[in-house]
Structures are given as structure tokens and as C-alpha cells.
mmCIF file of C-alpha atoms in Angstrom:
data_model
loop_
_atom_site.group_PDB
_atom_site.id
_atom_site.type_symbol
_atom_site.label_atom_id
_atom_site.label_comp_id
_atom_site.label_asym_id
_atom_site.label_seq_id
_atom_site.Cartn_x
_atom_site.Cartn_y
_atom_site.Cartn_z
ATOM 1 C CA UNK A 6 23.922 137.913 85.195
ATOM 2 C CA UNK A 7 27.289 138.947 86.069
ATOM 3 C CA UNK A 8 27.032 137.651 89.612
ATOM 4 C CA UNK A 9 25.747 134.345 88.073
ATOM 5 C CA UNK A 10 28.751 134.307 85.715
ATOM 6 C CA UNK A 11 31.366 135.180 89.054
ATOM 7 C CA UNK A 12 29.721 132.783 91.047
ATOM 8 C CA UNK A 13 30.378 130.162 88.058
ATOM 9 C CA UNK A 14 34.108 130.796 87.279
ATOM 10 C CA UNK A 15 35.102 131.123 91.445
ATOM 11 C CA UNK A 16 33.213 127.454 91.632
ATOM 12 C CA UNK A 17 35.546 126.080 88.496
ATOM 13 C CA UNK A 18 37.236 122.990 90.128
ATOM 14 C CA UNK A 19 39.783 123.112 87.093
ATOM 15 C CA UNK A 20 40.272 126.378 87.466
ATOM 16 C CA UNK A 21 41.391 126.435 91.092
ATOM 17 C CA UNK A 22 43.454 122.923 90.342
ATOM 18 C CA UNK A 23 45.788 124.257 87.419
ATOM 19 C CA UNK A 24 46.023 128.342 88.163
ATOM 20 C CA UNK A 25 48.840 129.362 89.274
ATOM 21 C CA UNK A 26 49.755 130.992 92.362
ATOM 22 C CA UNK A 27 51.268 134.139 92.300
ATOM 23 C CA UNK A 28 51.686 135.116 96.300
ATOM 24 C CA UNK A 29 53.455 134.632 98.621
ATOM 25 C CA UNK A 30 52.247 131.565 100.890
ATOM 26 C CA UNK A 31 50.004 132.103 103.785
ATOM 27 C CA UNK A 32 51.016 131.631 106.988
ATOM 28 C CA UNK A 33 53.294 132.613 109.873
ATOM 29 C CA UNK A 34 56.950 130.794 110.181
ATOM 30 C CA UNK A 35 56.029 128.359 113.081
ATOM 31 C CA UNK A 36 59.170 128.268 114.618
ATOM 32 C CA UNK A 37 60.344 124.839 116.149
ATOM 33 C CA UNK A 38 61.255 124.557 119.986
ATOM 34 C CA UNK A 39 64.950 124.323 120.017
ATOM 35 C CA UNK A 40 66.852 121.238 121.410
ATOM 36 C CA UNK A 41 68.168 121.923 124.904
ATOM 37 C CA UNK A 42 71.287 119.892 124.060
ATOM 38 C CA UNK A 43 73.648 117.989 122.195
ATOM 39 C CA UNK A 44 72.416 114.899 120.821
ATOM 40 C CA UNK A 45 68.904 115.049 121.281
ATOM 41 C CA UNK A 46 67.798 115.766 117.894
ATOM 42 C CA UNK A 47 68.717 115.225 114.853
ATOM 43 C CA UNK A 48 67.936 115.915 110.992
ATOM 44 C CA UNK A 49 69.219 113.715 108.379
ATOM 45 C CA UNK A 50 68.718 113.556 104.480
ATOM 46 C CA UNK A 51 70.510 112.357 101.092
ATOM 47 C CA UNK A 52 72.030 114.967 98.767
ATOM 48 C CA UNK A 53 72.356 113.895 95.080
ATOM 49 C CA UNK A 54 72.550 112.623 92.563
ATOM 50 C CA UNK A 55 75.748 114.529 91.929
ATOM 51 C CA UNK A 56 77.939 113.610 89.203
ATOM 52 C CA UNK A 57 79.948 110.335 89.585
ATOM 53 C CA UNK A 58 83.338 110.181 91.029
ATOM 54 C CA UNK A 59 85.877 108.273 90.591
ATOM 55 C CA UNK A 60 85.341 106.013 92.962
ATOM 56 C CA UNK A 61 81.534 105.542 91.696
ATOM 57 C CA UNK A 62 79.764 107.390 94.565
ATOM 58 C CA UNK A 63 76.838 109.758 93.352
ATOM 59 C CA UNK A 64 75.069 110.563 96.905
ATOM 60 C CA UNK A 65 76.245 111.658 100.379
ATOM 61 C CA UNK A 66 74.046 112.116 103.401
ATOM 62 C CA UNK A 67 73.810 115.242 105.809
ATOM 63 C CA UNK A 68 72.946 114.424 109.611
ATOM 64 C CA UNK A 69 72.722 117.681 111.612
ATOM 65 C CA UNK A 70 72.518 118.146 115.266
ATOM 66 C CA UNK A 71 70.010 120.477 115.751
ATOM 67 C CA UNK A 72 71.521 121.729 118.873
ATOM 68 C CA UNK A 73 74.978 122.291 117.899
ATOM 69 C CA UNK A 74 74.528 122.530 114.385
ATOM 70 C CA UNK A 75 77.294 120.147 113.869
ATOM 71 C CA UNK A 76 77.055 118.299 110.151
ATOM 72 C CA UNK A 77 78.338 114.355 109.715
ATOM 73 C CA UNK A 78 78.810 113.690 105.842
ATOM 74 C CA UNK A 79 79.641 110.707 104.388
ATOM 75 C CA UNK A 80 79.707 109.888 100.562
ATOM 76 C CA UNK A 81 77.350 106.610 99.023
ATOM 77 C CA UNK A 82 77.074 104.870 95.907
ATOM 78 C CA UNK A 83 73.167 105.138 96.329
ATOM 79 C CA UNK A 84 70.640 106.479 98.504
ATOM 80 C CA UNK A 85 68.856 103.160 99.421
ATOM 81 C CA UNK A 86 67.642 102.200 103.018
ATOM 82 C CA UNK A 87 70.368 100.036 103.578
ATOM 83 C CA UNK A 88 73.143 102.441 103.322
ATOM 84 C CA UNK A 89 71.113 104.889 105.386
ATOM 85 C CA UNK A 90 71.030 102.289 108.067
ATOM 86 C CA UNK A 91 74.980 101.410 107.812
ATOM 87 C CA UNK A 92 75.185 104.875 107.870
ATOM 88 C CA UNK A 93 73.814 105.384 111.235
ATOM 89 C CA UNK A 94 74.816 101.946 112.650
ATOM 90 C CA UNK A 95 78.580 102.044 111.489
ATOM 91 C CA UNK A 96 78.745 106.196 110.796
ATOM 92 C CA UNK A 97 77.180 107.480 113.462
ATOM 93 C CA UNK A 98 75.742 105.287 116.861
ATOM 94 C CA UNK A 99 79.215 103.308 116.979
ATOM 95 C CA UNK A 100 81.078 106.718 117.417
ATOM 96 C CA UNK A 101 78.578 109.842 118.488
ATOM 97 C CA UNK A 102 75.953 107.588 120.390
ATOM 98 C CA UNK A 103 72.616 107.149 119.583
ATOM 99 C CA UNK A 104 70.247 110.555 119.556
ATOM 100 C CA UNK A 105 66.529 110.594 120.617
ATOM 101 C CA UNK A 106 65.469 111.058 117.621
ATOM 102 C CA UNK A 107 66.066 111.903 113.897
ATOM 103 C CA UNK A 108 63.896 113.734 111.760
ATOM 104 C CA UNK A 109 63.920 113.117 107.842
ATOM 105 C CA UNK A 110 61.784 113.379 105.181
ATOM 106 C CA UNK A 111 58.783 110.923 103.951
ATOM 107 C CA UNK A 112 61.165 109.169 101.119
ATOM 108 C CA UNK A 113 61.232 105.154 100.893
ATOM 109 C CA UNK A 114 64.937 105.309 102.366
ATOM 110 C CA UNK A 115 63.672 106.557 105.326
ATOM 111 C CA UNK A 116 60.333 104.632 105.451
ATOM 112 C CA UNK A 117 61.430 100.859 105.090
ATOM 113 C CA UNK A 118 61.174 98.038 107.367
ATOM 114 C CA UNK A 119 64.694 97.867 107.531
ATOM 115 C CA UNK A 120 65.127 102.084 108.773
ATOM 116 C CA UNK A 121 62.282 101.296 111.448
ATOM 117 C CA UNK A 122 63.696 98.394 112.774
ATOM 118 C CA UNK A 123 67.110 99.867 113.493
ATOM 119 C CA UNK A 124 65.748 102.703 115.065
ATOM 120 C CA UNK A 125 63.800 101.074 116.772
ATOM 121 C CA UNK A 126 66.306 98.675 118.201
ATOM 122 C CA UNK A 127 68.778 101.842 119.264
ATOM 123 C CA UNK A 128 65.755 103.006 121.002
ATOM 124 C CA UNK A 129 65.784 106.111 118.674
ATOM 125 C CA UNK A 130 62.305 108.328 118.151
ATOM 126 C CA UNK A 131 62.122 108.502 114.045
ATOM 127 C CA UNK A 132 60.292 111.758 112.607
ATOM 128 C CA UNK A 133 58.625 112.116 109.489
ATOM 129 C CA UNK A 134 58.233 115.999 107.830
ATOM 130 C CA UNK A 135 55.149 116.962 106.030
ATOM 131 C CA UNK A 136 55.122 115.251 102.788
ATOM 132 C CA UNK A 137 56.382 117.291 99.986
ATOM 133 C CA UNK A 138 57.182 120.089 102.210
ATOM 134 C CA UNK A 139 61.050 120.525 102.271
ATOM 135 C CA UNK A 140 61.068 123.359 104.312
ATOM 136 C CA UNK A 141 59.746 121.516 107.168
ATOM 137 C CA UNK A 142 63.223 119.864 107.476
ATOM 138 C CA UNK A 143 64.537 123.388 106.817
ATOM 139 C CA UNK A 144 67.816 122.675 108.938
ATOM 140 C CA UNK A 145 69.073 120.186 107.030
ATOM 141 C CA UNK A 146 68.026 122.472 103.421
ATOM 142 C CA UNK A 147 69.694 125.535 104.962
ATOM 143 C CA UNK A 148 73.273 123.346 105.544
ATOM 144 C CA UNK A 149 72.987 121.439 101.868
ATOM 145 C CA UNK A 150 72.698 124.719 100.820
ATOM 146 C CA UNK A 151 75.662 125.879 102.167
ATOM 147 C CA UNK A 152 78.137 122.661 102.074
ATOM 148 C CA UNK A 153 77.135 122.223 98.288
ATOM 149 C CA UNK A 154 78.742 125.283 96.934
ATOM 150 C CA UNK A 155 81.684 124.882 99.223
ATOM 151 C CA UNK A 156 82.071 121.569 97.880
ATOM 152 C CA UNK A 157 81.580 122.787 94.215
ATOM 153 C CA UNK A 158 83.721 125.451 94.451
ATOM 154 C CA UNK A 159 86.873 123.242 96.365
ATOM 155 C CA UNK A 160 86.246 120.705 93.609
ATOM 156 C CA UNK A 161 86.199 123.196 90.849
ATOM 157 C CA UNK A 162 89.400 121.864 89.112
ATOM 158 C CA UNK A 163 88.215 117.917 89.716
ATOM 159 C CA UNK A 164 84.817 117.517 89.774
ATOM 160 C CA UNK A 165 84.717 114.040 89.377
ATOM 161 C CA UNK A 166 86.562 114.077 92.779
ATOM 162 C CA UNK A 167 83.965 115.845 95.142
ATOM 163 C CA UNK A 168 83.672 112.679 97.564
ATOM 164 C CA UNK A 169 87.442 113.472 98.481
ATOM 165 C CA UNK A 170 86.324 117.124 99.160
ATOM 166 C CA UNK A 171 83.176 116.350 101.187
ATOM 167 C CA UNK A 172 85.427 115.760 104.637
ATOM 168 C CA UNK A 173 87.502 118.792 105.027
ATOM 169 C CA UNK A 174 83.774 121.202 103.679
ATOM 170 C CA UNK A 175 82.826 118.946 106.232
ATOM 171 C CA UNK A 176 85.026 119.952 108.834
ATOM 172 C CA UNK A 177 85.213 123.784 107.952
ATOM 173 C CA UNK A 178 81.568 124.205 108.390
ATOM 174 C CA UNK A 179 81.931 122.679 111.539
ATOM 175 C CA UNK A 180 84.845 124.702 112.393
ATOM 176 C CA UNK A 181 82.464 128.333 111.601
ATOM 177 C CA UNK A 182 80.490 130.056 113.636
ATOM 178 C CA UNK A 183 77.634 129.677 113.107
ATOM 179 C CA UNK A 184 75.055 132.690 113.206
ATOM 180 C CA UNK A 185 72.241 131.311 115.236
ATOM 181 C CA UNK A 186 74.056 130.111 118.312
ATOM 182 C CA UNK A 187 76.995 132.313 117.943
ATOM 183 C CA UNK A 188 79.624 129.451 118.135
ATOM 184 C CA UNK A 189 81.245 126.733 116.163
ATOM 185 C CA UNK A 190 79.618 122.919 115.519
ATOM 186 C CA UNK A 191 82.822 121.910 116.652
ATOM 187 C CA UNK A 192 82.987 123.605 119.987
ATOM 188 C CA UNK A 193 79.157 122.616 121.101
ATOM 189 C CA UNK A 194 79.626 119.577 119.932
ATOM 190 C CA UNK A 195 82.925 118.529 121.737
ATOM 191 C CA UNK A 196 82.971 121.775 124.295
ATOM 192 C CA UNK A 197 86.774 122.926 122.917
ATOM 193 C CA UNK A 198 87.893 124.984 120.077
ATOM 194 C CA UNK A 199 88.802 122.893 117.004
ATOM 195 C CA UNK A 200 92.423 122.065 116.526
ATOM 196 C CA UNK A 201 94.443 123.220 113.317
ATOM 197 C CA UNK A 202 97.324 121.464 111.810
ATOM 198 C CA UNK A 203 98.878 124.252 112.152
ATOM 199 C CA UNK A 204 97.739 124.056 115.974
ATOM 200 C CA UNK A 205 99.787 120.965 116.598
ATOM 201 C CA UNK A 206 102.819 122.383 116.434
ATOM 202 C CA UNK A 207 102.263 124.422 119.911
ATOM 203 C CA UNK A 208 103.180 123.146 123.568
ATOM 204 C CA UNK A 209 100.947 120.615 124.171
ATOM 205 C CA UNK A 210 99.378 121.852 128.283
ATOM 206 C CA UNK A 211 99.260 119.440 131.027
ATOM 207 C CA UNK A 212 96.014 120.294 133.626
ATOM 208 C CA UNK A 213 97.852 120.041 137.106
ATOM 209 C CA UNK A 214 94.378 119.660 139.347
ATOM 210 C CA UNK A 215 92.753 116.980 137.376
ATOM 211 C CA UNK A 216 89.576 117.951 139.641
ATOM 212 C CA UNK A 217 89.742 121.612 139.329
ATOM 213 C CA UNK A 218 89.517 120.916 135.493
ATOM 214 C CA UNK A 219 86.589 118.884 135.634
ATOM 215 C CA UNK A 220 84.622 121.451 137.614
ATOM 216 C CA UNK A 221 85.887 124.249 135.036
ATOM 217 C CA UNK A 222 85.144 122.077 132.618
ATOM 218 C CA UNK A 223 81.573 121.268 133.231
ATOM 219 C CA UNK A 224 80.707 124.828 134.432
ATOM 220 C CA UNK A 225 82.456 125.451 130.858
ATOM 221 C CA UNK A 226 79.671 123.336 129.058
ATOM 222 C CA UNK A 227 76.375 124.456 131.401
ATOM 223 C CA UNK A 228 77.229 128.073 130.393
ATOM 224 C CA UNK A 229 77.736 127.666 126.621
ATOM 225 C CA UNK A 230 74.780 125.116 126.168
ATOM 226 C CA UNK A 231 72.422 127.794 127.716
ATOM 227 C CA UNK A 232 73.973 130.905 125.705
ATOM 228 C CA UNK A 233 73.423 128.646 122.399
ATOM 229 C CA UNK A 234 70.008 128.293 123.538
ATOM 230 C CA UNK A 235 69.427 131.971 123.961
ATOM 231 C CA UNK A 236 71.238 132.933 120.483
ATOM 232 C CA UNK A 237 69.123 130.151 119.117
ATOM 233 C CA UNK A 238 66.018 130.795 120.362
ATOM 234 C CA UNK A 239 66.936 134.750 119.713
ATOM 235 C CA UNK A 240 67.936 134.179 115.740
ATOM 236 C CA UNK A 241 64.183 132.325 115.427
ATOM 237 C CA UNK A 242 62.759 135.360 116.505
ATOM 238 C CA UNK A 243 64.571 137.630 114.231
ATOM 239 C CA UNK A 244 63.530 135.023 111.263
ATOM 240 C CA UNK A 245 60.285 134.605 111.959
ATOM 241 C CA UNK A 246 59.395 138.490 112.112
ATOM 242 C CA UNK A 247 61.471 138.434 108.847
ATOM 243 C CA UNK A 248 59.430 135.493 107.079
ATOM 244 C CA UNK A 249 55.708 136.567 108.484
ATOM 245 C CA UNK A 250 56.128 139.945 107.152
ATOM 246 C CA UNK A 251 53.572 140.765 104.596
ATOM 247 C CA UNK A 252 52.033 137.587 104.885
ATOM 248 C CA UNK A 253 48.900 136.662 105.773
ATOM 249 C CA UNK A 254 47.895 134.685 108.758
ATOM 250 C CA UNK A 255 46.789 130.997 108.067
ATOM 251 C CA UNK A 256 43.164 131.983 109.039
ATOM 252 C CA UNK A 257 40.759 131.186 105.969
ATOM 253 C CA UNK A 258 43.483 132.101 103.525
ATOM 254 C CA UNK A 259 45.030 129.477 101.196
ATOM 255 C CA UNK A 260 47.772 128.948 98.642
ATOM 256 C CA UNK A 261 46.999 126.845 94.849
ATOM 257 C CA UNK A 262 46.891 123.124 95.121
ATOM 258 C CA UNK A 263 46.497 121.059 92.077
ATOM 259 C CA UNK A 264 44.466 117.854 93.357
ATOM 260 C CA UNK A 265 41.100 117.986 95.136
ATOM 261 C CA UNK A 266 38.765 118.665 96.376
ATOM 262 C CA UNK A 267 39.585 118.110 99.782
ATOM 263 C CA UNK A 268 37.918 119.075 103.059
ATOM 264 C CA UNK A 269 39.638 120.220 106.257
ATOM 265 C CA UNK A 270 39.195 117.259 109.096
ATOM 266 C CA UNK A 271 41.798 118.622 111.851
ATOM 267 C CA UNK A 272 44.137 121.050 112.822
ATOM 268 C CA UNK A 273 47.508 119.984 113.664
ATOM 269 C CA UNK A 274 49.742 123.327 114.189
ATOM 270 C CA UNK A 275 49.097 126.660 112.835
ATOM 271 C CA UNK A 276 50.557 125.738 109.570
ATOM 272 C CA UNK A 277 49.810 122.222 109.259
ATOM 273 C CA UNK A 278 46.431 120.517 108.355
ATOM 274 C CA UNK A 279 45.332 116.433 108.095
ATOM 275 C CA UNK A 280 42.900 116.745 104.945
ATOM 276 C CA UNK A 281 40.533 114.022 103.181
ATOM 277 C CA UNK A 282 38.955 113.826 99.869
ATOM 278 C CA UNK A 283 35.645 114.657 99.516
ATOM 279 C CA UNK A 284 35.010 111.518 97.200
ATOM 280 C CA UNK A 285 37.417 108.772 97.997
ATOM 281 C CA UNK A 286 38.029 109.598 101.619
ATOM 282 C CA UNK A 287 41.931 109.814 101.277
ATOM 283 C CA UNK A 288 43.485 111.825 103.793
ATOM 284 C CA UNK A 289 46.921 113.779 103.788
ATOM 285 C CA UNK A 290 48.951 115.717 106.353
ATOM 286 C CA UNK A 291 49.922 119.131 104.482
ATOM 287 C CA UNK A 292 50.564 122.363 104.811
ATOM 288 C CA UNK A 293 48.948 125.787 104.180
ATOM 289 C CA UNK A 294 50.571 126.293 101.616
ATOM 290 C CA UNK A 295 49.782 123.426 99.622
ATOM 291 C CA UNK A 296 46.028 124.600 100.263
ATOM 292 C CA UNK A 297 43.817 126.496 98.413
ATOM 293 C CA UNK A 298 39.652 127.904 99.430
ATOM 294 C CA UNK A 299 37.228 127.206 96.988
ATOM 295 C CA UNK A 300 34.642 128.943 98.427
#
């Protein structure tokens, strides 16, 4: 009778829909490939609503170089599609160029017509994350979480002026080195140290061999852009054994979701699964995490 009863509660749909977790989720960091330069991906996503500023803006958006690191910010009113579009037609491809592609999350803003088309007219690759699954654009999460309280704390005294604060947080993060690649944004981005105000104020340097500084110069860039690489590549090692430790593999193992039941139809990466309902036949791109076994 007891093994009747077990057998009963483990087969509870209900059960496994509404109890809680209380591990940590399955499943080994899958680390992604690093860019292997500047420009050739990118993350973007909106950060808000903060509270209103003066000047009525309540958003700004975060595009990161995944290469580099380096962050472009620029305060909204709103976090439609059309001011992410301006925002990379006016913001971004009119002054850095346009990237191979840009990876953002699954929100309308990033979905429209209007999104697809311009991308697709700048011959730019868009990327979607998993749905609901911030961490998949973890880049971009790592730097909001970083620029926010910077912001927060230089606007301390004037909150309702954070917009005017967003370029120089801007501009310092950029100007930090940054632990992964062991150099600034800035000089990746632009291959020279960052300037100071306080800089201008020293002799301004001539090159006399115009040529001779070109060949420095670009035997400057080849070396950093492969040492970034290695630091890169190097800090995803370091955070992956520090993420997959005591955690299970993503074997037969699953964390609590609260919709179902669902069946497993393929296998995308180790940590990524396309799913469809056993009764309505509506299928989902998710991640272990968001799984659970019910038998």
C-alpha cells in the first residue's frame, strides 16, 4: 500500500506544477564562444522603468560589444520598437557601423516588423535568447548590474536627474578594466587609452613616420585583440568551474516548472531543450531549468 500511495503522490500533476523548488538548477554553465573581434556581436536590452526625470525619460538602453565589453547608453521616454530602431539607426550604425549581429531578448520591442526590417536592411543577424531566461543574455544583466548602482549612487542627491548621469557611468565603465579581458572598453574598442580632461592639458605628440605608426599601430591591435581573447576565453573557464560546482549535470535531472505536461522533442545545447505539450501540441524553446521529470 505504501508503494501504491508513493507511486500516486510522485504522479500528482498539481503537485509537480505548484511545488517549489528548492535546488540549485541543473546543469553545467554552457559557456558561449567568444567574439574574435570588435563589432561582431552585440547584446542589447532596455533598463527601466526608473523613476521619471525631469526631462520625462523613464528607460535607457544598454548595447554591449561582446568583444570589447564596451557599453553605449542612451536615455528614452519609452521602451517601444521604434525608439529601439532610432536607437540603432541614429545611436549606433550612423557612428560605430553596423555589427553582425545583436542578440536581445524575446520582448515585443525587439520582435516587431519594424526591428526586423531595419536589421534586416543593415544586413545585421538579429538573435533571440531563450524566452524567460535572462541569464541567457547574461552580458548585458552582468553590465545593468553594474551601471545601475553607479548611476544610483552619482544621482544620489538628484534622482530625478539620472538621464544626465547615465553618460559619464557610461564612460567610466568604459574607461575600467574590465576583469575578463584584462583591459578597458575604451582601449579595445578604439585601440588607445582613454583621454582625461585632465589629459588635455599635456603636449599634444606629433608621429614623425606616418608609416612606421601605422605598422606599430596595427601590430598594436593584432596583439591586444588576441590577449583579450585569451583573458576572455580564460575568465569563462574560471566561471564555469565556479557555476557547475555542486550541480548536477543536465542528464535526466530537472528543475520545477509550473505549466505542463510537456514532452521532450529535441535537444538543442546541453542546457537548452524545444518542448511540446502533450495535449495541445504547443512547443517552446527552454531551458533546464525551467524543466522538471515527472517520472
Amino acid at each position: 500500500m505504501y508503494k501504491d500511495i508513493e507511486k500516486h503522490i510522485l504522479s500528482c500533476l498539481n503537485c509537480w506544477k505548484n511545488e517549489p523548488s528548492r535546488r540549485k538548477p541543473d546543469g553545467h554553465l554552457q559557456s558561449i564562444e567568444p567574439p574574435r573581434g570588435v563589432w561582431e556581436r552585440l547584446a542589447m536590452d532596455y533598463v527601466g522603468p526608473a523613476p521619471q526625470s525631469k526631462s520625462g525619460k523613464k528607460y535607457f538602453i544598454v548595447l554591449t560589444d561582446l568583444f570589447s565589453k564596451f557599453v553605449v547608453t542612451k536615455a528614452v521616454y519609452d521602451n517601444t520598437s521604434t525608439t529601439a530602431a532610432r536607437f540603432l539607426l541614429y545611436d549606433v550604425f550612423m557612428i560605430y557601423g553596423v555589427p553582425s549581429e545583436i542578440i536581445t531578448d524575446n520582448g515585443r520591442h525587439f520582435t516587431s516588423s519594424l526591428y526586423k526590417s531595419l536589421l534586416k536592411l543593415a544586413d545585421c543577424c538579429p538573435a533571440k535568447t531563450t524566452p524567460y531566461n535572462p541569464q541567457a543574455n547574461g552580458q548585458c544583466e552582468r553590465h545593468n548590474a553594474t551601471l545601475v548602482p553607479n548611476l544610483v549612487a552619482l544621482s544620489n542627491h538628484s534622482r530625478s536627474r539620472w538621464d544626465e548621469n547615465l553618460l559619464p557611468t557610461t564612460f567610466n565603465y568604459n574607461a575600467t578594466q574590465h576583469a575578463s579581458t584584462s583591459y578597458t572598453p575604451f582601449e579595445l574598442m578604439f585601440a588607445r587609452a582613454p583621454r582625461f580632461i585632465a589629459d588635455l592639458a599635456s603636449d599634444l605628440i606629433i608621429p614623425t613616420d606616418v608609416q612606421h605608426n601605422h605598422d606599430t599601430m596595427k601590430q598594436f591591435i593584432e596583439h591586444v585583440k588576441i590577449a583579450a581573447r585569451h583573458n576572455t576565453l580564460k575568465h569563462q573557464h574560471i566561471a564555469k568551474q565556479r557555476y557547475d560546482r555542486n550541480r548536477d549535470s543536465s542528464s535526466n535531472k530537472f528543475s520545477s516548472k509550473f505549466i505542463g505536461p510537456y514532452i521532450i522533442i529535441n535537444k538543442l545545447t546541453d542546457k537548452t531543450y524545444m518542448v511540446q505539450h502533450t495535449t495541445t501540441d504547443h512547443r517552446a524553446q527552454v531551458t533546464v531549468q525551467d524543466l522538471r521529470s515527472i517520472n
